[in-house]
Each structure stands twice: as C-alpha cells, then as structure tokens.
mmCIF file of C-alpha atoms in Angstrom:
data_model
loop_
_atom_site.group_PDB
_atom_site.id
_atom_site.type_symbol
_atom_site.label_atom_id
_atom_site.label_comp_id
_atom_site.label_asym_id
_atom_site.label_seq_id
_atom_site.Cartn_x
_atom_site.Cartn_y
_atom_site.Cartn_z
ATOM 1 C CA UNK J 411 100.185 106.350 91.341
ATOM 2 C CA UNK J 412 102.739 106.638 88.479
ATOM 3 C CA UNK J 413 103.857 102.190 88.360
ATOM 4 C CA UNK J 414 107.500 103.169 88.279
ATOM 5 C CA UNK J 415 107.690 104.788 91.508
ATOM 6 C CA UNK J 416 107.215 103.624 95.177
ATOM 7 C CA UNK J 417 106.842 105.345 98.671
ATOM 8 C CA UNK J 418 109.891 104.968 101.220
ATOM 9 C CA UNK J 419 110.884 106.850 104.597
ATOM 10 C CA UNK J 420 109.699 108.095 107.802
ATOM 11 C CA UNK J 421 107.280 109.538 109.726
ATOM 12 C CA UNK J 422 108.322 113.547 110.814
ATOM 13 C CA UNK J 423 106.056 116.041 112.812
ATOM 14 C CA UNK J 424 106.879 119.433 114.257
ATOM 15 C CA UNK J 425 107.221 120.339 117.589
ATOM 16 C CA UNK J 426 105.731 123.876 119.010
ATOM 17 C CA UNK J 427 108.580 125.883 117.464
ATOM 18 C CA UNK J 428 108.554 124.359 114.417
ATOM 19 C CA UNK J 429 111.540 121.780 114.379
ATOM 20 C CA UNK J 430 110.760 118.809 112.533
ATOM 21 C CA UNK J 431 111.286 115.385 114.736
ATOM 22 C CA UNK J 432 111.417 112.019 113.341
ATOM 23 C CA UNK J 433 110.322 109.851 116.021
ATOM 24 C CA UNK J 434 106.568 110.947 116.274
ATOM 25 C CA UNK J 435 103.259 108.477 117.387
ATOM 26 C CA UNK J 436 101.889 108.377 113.581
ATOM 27 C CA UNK J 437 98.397 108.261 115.350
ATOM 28 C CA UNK J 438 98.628 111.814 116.276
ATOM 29 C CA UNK J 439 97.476 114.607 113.561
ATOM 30 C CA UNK J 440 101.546 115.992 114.114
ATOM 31 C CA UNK J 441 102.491 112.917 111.281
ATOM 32 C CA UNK J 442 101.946 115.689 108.737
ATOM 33 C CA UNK J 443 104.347 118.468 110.029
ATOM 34 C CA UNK J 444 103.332 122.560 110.077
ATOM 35 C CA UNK J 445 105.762 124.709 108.959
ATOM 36 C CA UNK J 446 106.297 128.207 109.184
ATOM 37 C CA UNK J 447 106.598 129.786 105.807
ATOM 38 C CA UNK J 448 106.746 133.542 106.753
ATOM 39 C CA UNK J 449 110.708 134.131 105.794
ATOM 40 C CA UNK J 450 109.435 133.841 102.216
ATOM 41 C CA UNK J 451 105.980 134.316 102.485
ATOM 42 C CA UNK J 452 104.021 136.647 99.703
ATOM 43 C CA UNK J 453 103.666 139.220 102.050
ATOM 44 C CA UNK J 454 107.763 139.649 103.183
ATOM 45 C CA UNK J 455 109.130 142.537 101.446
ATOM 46 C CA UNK J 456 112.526 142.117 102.594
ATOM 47 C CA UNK J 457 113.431 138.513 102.489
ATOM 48 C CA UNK J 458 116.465 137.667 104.156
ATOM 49 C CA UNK J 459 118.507 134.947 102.283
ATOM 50 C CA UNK J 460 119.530 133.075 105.943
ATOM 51 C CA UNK J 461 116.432 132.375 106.582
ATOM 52 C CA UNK J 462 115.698 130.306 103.458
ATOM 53 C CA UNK J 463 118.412 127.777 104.255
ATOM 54 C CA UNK J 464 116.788 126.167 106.810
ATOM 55 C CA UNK J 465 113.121 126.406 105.607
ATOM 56 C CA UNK J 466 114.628 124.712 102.443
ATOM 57 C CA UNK J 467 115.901 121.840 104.686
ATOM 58 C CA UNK J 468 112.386 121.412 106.824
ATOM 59 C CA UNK J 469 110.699 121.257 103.470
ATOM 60 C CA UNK J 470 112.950 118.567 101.851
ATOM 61 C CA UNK J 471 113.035 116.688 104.828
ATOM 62 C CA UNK J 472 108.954 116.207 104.866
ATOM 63 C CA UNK J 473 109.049 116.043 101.317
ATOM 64 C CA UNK J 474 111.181 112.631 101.141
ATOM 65 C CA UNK J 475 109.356 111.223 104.405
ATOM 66 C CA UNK J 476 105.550 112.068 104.852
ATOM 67 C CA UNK J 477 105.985 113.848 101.209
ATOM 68 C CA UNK J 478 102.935 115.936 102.671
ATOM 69 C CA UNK J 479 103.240 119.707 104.967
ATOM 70 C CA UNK J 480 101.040 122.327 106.330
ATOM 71 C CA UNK J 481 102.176 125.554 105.634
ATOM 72 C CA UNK J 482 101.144 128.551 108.187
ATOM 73 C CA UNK J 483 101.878 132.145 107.103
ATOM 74 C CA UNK J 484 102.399 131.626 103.068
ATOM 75 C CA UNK J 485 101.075 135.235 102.187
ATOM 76 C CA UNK J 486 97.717 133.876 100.186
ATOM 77 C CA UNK J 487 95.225 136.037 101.748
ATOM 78 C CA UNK J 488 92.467 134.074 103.805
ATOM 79 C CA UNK J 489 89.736 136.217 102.518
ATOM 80 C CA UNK J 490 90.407 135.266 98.748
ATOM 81 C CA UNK J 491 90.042 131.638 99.740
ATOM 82 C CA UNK J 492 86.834 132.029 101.629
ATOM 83 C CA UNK J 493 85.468 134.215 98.693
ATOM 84 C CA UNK J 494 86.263 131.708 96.290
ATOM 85 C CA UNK J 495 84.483 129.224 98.133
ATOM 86 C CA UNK J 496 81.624 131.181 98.130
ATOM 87 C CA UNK J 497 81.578 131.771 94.543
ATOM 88 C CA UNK J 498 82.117 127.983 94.043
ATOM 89 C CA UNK J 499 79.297 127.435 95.970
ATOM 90 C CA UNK J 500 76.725 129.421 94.278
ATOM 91 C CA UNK J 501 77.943 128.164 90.831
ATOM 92 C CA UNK J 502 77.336 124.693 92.273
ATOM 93 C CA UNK J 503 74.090 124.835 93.359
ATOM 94 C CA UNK J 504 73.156 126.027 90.002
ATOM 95 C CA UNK J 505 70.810 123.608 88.152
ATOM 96 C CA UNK J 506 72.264 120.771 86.431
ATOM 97 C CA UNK J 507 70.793 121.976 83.220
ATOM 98 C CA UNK J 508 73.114 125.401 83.874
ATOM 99 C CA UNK J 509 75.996 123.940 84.608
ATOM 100 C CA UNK J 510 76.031 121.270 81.860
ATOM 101 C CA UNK J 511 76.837 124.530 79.255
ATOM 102 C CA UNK J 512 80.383 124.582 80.749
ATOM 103 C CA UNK J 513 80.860 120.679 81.048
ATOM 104 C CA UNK J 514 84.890 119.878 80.462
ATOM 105 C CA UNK J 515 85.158 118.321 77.040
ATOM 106 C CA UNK J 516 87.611 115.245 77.981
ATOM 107 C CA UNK J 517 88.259 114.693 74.467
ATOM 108 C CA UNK J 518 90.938 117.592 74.351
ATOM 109 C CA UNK J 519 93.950 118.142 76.011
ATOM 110 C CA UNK J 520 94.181 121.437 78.889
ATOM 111 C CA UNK J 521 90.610 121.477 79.121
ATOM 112 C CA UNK J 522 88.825 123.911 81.663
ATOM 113 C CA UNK J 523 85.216 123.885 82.912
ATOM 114 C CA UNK J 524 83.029 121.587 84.483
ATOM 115 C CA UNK J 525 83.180 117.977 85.618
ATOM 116 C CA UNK J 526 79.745 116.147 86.628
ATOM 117 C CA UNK J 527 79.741 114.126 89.505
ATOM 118 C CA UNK J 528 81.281 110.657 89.800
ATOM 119 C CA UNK J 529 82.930 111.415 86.435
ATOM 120 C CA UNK J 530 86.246 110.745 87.729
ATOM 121 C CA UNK J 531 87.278 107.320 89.478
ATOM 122 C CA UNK J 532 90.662 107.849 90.374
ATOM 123 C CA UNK J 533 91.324 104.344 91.161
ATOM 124 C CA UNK J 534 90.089 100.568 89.797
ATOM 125 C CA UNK J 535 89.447 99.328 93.330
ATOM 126 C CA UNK J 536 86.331 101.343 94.060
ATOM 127 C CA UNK J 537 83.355 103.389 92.048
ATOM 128 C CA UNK J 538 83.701 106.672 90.950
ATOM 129 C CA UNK J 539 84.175 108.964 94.030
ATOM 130 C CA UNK J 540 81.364 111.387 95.127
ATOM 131 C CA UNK J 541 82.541 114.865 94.205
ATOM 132 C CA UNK J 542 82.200 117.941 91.399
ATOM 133 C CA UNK J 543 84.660 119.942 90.494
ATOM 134 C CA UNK J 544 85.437 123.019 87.950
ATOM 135 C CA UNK J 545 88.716 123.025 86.402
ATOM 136 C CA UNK J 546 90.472 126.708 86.117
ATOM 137 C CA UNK J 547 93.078 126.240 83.181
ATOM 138 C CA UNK J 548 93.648 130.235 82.121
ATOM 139 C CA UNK J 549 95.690 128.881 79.258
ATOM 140 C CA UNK J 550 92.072 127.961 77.248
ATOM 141 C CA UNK J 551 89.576 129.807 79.389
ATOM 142 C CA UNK J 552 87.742 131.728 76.451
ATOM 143 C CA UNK J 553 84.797 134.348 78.165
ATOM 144 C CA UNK J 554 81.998 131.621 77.139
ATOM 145 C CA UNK J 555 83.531 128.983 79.333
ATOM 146 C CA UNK J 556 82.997 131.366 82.488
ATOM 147 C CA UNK J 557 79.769 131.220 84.420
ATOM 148 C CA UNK J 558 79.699 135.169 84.193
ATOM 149 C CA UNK J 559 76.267 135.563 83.559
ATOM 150 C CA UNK J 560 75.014 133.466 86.593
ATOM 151 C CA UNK J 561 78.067 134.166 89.085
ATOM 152 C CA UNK J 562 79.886 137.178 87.799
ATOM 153 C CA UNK J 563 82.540 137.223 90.877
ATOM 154 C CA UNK J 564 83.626 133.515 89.798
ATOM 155 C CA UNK J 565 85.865 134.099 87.039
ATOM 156 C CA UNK J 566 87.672 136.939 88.841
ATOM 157 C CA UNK J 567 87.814 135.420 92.104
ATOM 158 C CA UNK J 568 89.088 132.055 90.579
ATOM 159 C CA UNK J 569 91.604 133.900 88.021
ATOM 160 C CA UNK J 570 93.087 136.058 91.202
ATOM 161 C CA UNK J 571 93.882 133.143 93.648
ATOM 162 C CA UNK J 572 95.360 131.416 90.696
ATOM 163 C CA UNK J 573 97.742 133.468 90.060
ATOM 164 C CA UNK J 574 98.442 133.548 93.875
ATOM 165 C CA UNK J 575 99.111 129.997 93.974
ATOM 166 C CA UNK J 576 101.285 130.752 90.793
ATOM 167 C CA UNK J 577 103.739 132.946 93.058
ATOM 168 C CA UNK J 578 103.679 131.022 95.958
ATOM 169 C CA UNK J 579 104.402 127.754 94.267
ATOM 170 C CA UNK J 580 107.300 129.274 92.436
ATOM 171 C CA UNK J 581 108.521 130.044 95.841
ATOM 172 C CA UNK J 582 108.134 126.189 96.822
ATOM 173 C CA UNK J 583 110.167 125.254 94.096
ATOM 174 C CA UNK J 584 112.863 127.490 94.513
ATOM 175 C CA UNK J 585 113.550 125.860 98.056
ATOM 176 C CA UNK J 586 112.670 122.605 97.238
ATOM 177 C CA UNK J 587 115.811 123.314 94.929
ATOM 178 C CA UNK J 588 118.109 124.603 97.250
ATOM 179 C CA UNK J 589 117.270 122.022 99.799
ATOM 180 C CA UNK J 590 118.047 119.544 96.997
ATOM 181 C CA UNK J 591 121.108 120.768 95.991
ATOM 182 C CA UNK J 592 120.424 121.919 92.343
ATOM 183 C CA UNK J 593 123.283 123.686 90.985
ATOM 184 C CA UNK J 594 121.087 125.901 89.189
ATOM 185 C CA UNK J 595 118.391 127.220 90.810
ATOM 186 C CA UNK J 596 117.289 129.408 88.230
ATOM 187 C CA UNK J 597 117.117 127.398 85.330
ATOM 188 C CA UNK J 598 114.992 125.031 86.956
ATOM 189 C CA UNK J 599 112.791 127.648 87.922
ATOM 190 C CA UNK J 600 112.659 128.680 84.194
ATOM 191 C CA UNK J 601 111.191 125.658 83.496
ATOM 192 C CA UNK J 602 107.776 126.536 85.239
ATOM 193 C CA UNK J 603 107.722 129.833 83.141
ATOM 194 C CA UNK J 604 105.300 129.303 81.112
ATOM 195 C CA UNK J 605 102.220 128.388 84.348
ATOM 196 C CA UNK J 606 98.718 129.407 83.160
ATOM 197 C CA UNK J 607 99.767 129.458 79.046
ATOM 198 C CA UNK J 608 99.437 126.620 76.997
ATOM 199 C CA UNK J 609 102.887 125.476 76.968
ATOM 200 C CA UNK J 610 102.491 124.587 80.920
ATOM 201 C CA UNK J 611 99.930 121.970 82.497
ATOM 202 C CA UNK J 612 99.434 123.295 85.931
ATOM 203 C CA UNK J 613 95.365 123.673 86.521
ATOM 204 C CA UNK J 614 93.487 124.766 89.984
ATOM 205 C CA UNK J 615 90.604 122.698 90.772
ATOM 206 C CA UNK J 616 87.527 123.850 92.246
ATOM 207 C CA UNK J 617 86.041 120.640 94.167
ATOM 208 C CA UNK J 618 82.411 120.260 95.899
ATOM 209 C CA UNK J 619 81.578 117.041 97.643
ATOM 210 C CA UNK J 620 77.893 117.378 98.266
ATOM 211 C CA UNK J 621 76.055 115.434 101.193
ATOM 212 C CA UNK J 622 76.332 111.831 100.925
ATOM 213 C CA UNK J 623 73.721 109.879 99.459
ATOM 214 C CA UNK J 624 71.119 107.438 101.105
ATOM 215 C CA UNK J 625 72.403 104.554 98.564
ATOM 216 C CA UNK J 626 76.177 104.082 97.447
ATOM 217 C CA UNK J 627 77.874 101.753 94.972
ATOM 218 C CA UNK J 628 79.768 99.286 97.091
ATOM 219 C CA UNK J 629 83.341 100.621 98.352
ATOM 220 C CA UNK J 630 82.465 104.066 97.364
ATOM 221 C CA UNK J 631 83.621 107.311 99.035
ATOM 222 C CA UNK J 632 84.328 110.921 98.491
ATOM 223 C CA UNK J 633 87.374 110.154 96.686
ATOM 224 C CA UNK J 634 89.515 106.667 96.246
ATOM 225 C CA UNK J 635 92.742 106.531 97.273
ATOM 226 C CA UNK J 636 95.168 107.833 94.833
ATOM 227 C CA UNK J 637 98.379 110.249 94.231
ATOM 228 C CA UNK J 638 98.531 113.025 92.340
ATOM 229 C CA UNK J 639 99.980 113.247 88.646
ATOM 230 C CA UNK J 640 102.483 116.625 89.295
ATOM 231 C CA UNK J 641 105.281 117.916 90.918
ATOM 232 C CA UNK J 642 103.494 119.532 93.799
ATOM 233 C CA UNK J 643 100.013 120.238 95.227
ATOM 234 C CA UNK J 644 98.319 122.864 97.027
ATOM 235 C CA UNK J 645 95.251 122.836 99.234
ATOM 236 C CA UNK J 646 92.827 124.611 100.530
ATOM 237 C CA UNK J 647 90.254 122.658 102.760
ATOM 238 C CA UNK J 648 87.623 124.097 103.969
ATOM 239 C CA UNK J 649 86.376 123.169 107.755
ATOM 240 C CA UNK J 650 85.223 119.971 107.427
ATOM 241 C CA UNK J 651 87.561 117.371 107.452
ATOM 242 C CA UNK J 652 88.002 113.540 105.623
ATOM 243 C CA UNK J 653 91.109 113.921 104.055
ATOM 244 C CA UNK J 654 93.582 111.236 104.939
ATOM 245 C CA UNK J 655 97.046 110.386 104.020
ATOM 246 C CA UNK J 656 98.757 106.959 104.103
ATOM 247 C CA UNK J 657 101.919 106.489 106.671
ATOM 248 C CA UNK J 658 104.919 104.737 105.455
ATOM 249 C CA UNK J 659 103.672 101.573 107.626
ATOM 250 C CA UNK J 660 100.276 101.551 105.182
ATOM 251 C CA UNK J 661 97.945 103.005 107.760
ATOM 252 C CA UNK J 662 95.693 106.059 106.869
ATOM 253 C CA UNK J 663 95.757 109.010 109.357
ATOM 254 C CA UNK J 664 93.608 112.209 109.426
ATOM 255 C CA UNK J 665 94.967 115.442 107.890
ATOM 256 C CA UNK J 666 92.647 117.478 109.252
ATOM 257 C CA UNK J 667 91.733 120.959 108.499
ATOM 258 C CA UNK J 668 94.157 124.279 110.091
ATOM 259 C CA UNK J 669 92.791 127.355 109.471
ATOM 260 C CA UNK J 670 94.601 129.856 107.584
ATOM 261 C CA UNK J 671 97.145 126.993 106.544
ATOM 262 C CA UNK J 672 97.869 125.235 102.902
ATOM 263 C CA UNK J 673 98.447 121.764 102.348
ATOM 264 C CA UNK J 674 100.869 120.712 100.301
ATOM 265 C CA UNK J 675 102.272 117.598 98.568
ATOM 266 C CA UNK J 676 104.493 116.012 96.598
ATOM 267 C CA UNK J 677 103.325 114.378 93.385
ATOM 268 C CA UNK J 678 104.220 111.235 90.861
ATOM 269 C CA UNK J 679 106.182 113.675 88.680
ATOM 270 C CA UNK J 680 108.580 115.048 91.168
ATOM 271 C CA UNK J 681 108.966 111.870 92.818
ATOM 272 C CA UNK J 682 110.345 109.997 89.620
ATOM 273 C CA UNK J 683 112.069 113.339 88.114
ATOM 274 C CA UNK J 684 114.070 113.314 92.054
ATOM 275 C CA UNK J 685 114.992 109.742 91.922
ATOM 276 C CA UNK J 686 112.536 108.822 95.009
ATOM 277 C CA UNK J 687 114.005 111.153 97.112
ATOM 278 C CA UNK J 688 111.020 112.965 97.549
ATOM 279 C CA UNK J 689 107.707 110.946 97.913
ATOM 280 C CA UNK J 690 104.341 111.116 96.539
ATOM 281 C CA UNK J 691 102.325 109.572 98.631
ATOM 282 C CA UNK J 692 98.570 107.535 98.934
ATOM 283 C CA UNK J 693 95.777 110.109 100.353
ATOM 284 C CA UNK J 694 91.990 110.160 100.146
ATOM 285 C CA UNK J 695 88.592 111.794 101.289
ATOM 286 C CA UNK J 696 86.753 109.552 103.491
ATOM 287 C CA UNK J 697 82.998 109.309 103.862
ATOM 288 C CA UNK J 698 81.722 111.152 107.147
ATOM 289 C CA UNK J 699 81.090 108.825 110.537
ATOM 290 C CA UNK J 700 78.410 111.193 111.467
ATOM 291 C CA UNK J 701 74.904 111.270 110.518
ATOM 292 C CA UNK J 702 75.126 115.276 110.781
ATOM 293 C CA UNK J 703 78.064 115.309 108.494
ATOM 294 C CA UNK J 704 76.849 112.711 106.072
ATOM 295 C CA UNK J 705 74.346 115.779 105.823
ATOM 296 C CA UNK J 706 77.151 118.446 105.109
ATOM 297 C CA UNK J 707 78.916 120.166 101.591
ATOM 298 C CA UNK J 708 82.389 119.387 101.695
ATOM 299 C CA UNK J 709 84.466 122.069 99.663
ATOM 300 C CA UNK J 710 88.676 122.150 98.628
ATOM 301 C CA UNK J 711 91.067 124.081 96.437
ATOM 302 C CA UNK J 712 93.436 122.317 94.692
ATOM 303 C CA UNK J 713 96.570 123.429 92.566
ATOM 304 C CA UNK J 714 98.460 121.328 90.764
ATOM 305 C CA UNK J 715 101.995 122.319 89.498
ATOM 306 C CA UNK J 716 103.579 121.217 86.339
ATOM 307 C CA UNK J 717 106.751 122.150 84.729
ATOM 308 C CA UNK J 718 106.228 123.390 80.938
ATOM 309 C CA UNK J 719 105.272 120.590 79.047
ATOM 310 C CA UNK J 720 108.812 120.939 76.680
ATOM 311 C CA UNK J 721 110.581 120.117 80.186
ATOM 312 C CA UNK J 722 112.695 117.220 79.526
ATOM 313 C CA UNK J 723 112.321 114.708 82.865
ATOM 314 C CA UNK J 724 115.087 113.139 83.575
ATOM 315 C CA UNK J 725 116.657 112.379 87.532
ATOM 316 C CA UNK J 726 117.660 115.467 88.767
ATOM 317 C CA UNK J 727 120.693 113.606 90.188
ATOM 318 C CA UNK J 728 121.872 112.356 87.139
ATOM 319 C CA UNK J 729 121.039 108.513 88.153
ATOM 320 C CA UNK J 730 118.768 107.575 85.145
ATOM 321 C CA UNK J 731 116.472 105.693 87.579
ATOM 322 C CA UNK J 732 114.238 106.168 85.478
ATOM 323 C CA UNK J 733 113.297 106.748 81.408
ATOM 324 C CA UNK J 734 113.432 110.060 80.206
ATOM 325 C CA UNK J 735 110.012 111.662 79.204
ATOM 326 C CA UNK J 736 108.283 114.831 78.070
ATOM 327 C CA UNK J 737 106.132 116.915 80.614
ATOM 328 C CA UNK J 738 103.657 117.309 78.412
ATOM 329 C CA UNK J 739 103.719 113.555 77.416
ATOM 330 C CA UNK J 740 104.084 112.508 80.804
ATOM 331 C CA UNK J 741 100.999 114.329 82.311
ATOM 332 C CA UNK J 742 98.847 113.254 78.672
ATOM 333 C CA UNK J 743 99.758 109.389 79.861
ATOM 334 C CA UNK J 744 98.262 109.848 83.129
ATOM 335 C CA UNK J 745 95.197 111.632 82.100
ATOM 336 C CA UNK J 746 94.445 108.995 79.546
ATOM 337 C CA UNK J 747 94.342 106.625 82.272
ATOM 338 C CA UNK J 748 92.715 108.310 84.216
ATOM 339 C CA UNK J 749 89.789 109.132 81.937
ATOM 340 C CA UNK J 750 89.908 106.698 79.004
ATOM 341 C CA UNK J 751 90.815 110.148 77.121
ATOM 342 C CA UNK J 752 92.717 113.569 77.596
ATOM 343 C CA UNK J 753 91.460 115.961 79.893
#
C-alpha cells in the first residue's frame, strides 16, 4: 500500500433491492455491497441522466467505506470472459520452454507478456505468492509478443475484452465524479484519454493460480496481502473462490465469486489523489482449506486503471494532503518497489 495513505470508514452491504445499509454483520459475504449497474450499463442505448444520480451516490458511498463493489448488469458480455479464460488456459498449460519466448522484460517500463511464477511478491511479510500471469499492455504489444502461433484466439480475445473494460471503466469514472462533486466532469475524464497508448499506464492482467504444491515456503499463499497501485480495479473471478478483503476492524472476509458480476476496487492512486475519501483497501487470495481444491486451477481478470501518465495528482479537493506527483512517476515508484525494477 502507497505509505502516505491509510484505510478509514465503515462497513456497507446491500439489501435485496439494492440500497446500501451501513449497519451490516461484517461476517456475512453482504460486507462487499452488489450494485446494480444497468442505468449505465454497455448495453443501455438510451441512458437516462436521473438514474445516474443515485448510482453515483451508491458507488461513492462503498468507495470511501469497504472501497470494494460487485457490479451486476455492467454490459461486458459473459461469454467474452469465459472465452478469455479459456484461451488463458491453453496458453498456460503450454510448456515452460514456450512460454518463456514471451517472458515480461522487467527492465522496461509498460511492459506486456509473461510473468513466471512466484516472480512477484507483493509484500515483505511472506514469499512470493503462487500465481502466473500475462500482462495485456496494447500500448507495446508488437505481433511477436502474442502467442499467435500456439493460441491464435488469445490475442483477439484478450485485445476485445480490453477494450471492454476500457468503456466500462470510463463509465466508473464518470460517476465516481459526479458522486464526488467534480466541477468538471469532462476534463477529468480527458485525463484517461489516452488508455491502451503509451502515454496511459492502465494494463489487464491475465492471472492463473495453478494447484497448490505439496511443499510451500513458510507463510506462503496464492497472493500476500496487498493494495493495488491505481485508481480503480476490475475483476473477473472465475468460480472458485479465495479472494478476501480486509474490514475496517482488520479482519479478512470472503469476497466470493457472483456469476455474471465484476469486482471492483479502489486503488492507492485514487485514494491519495481524493484526499482519503475513497479507500484502497488490504485484499488477498488465500490458499484452499480443501484437499479437492488444493487440487484445482484458480483463474482472474484483472484491469487496472490509470490516468495518462502527464496527469498531474494533486487532491481533487484542493486540500494538498498530500505532495503533488506525476502519473507516470507515481505508478514507476511503485513498480520499482515492487520488482526491484520497472515493469
């Protein structure tokens, strides 16, 4: 988590027509709340400007307590994830030897291909977490860093639900301003204009957590607890579940997987660039409790959004809370922590 920011607020969940209440049990699943995205969802052609007022508000309001939502109707189709997945999958199982062509060099900045497993530790406190991912960044995704002659759907598959998660990110934003009061809603959008070219950050990751091994480092698990670098996250999980996300009282409850829903979060960057208002907060993939599912392929989709890395961050409400710093800058810091170089 970015040092200069810290987790605050409550604990909201939805009831069955999709109000948010603030006075849930944070043992029950509800802590993260569903919302119902379909007044602006991809699909609406006619989007009626009433309705976004009060979506705005549910979203801010989870945003700066739980800092995590489910969204149900959002427009990405269901049948792009899934065949994404299965693409994923068959580049995975591809021998190590294969897949080693399109390892991600970490030595340069917006880099896209592959990252070997237990290459990224995410956090001091325990080893490297079990997990393999392939990093989509359009921006420097030249043919010969595409799997095309072994799985010739991936690149197309990948390419098309990025630029879904494009759109419907754009449309997160855009309430996530109104329901924040930004004067100018428009101009702040302006400065995500530039997602998938080389003047923006924002990268979809590909993850596979394969079954568990028979001997593990001490502490280790699928993935450490951690935030995320960005403004937001999306993410697809597929049905087997051990993500968890920390309540404001420091306790770690399920987020389990909804079908046909996307997860989505608040990261470091937003958090500090809105003052704390909104929170990024502590989540991580847990190790399986069953002997079945120590046996099972865990797969996600993540997208993280980044403004374009000329965006000046500075607090949105014009407190100064915190420095002023570069996108681009910003998100280079983090990496090099991260992995001891750019990535």
């Amino acid at each position: 988590m970015d040092p200069d920011t810290h987790n605050n607020g409550h604990i909201p969940t939805t009831d069955k027509n999709g109000h948010v209440s603030w006075d849930a049990d944070t043992e029950d699943h509800g802590h993260i709340p569903i919302i119902d995205f379909s007044p602006y969802s991809l699909l609406k052609e006619a989007v009626d400007q009433e309705e976004l007022s009060p979506l705005a508000t549910q979203l801010v309001q989870a945003f700066s307590t739980v800092g995590f939502v489910y969204l149900r109707n959002h427009g990405i189709p269901a049948d792009l994830v899934s065949r994404t997945f299965e693409s994923s999958n068959k580049f995975f199982e591809l021998p190590e030897e294969v897949k080693e062509k399109f390892t991600l060099p970490l030595e340069r900045a917006m880099s896209h291909g592959w990252l070997h497993l237990e290459r990224e530790r995410v956090t001091t406190k325990r080893p490297p977490g079990i997990k393999e991912c392939f990093d989509v960044r359009p921006q420097v995704a030249t043919e010969k860093l595409w799997p095309s002659e072994d799985v010739p759907e991936f690149q197309q598959r990948s390419l098309l639900l990025y630029d879904k998660c494009r759109q419907l990110s754009l449309r997160i934003l855009e309430l996530m301003a109104r329901g924040l009061n930004i004067q100018d809603v428009s101009n702040f959008l302006s400065l995500h204009d530039q997602m998938g070219s080389a003047a923006n950050g924002t990268m979809m990751r590909i993850l596979h957590y394969p079954p568990v091994p028979e001997h593990l480092k001490p502490g280790q698990i699928r993935c450490g607890e951690h935030t995320d670098y960005g403004e937001i996250t999306l993410l697809f999980q597929d049905s087997v579940g051990g993500l968890e996300v920390q309540s404001c009282e420091g306790k770690y409850v399920p987020a389990p997987p909804i079908p046909n829903t996307v997860v989505v979060n608040i990261g470091d960057l937003m958090q500090r660039w809105t003052a704390d208002k909104l929170v990024s907060t502590m989540h991580r993939v847990l190790l399986p409790k069953t002997e079945a599912g120590l046996k099972r392929h865990r797969r996600s989709i993540a997208f993280f959004v980044h403004p374009n890395e000329d965006t000046v961050i500075a607090s949105l409400d014009g407190s100064n809370k915190y420095p002023s710093i570069k996108a681009g800058r910003y998100l280079d810091d983090r990496l090099t922590a991260t992995y001891g170089g750019k990535s």
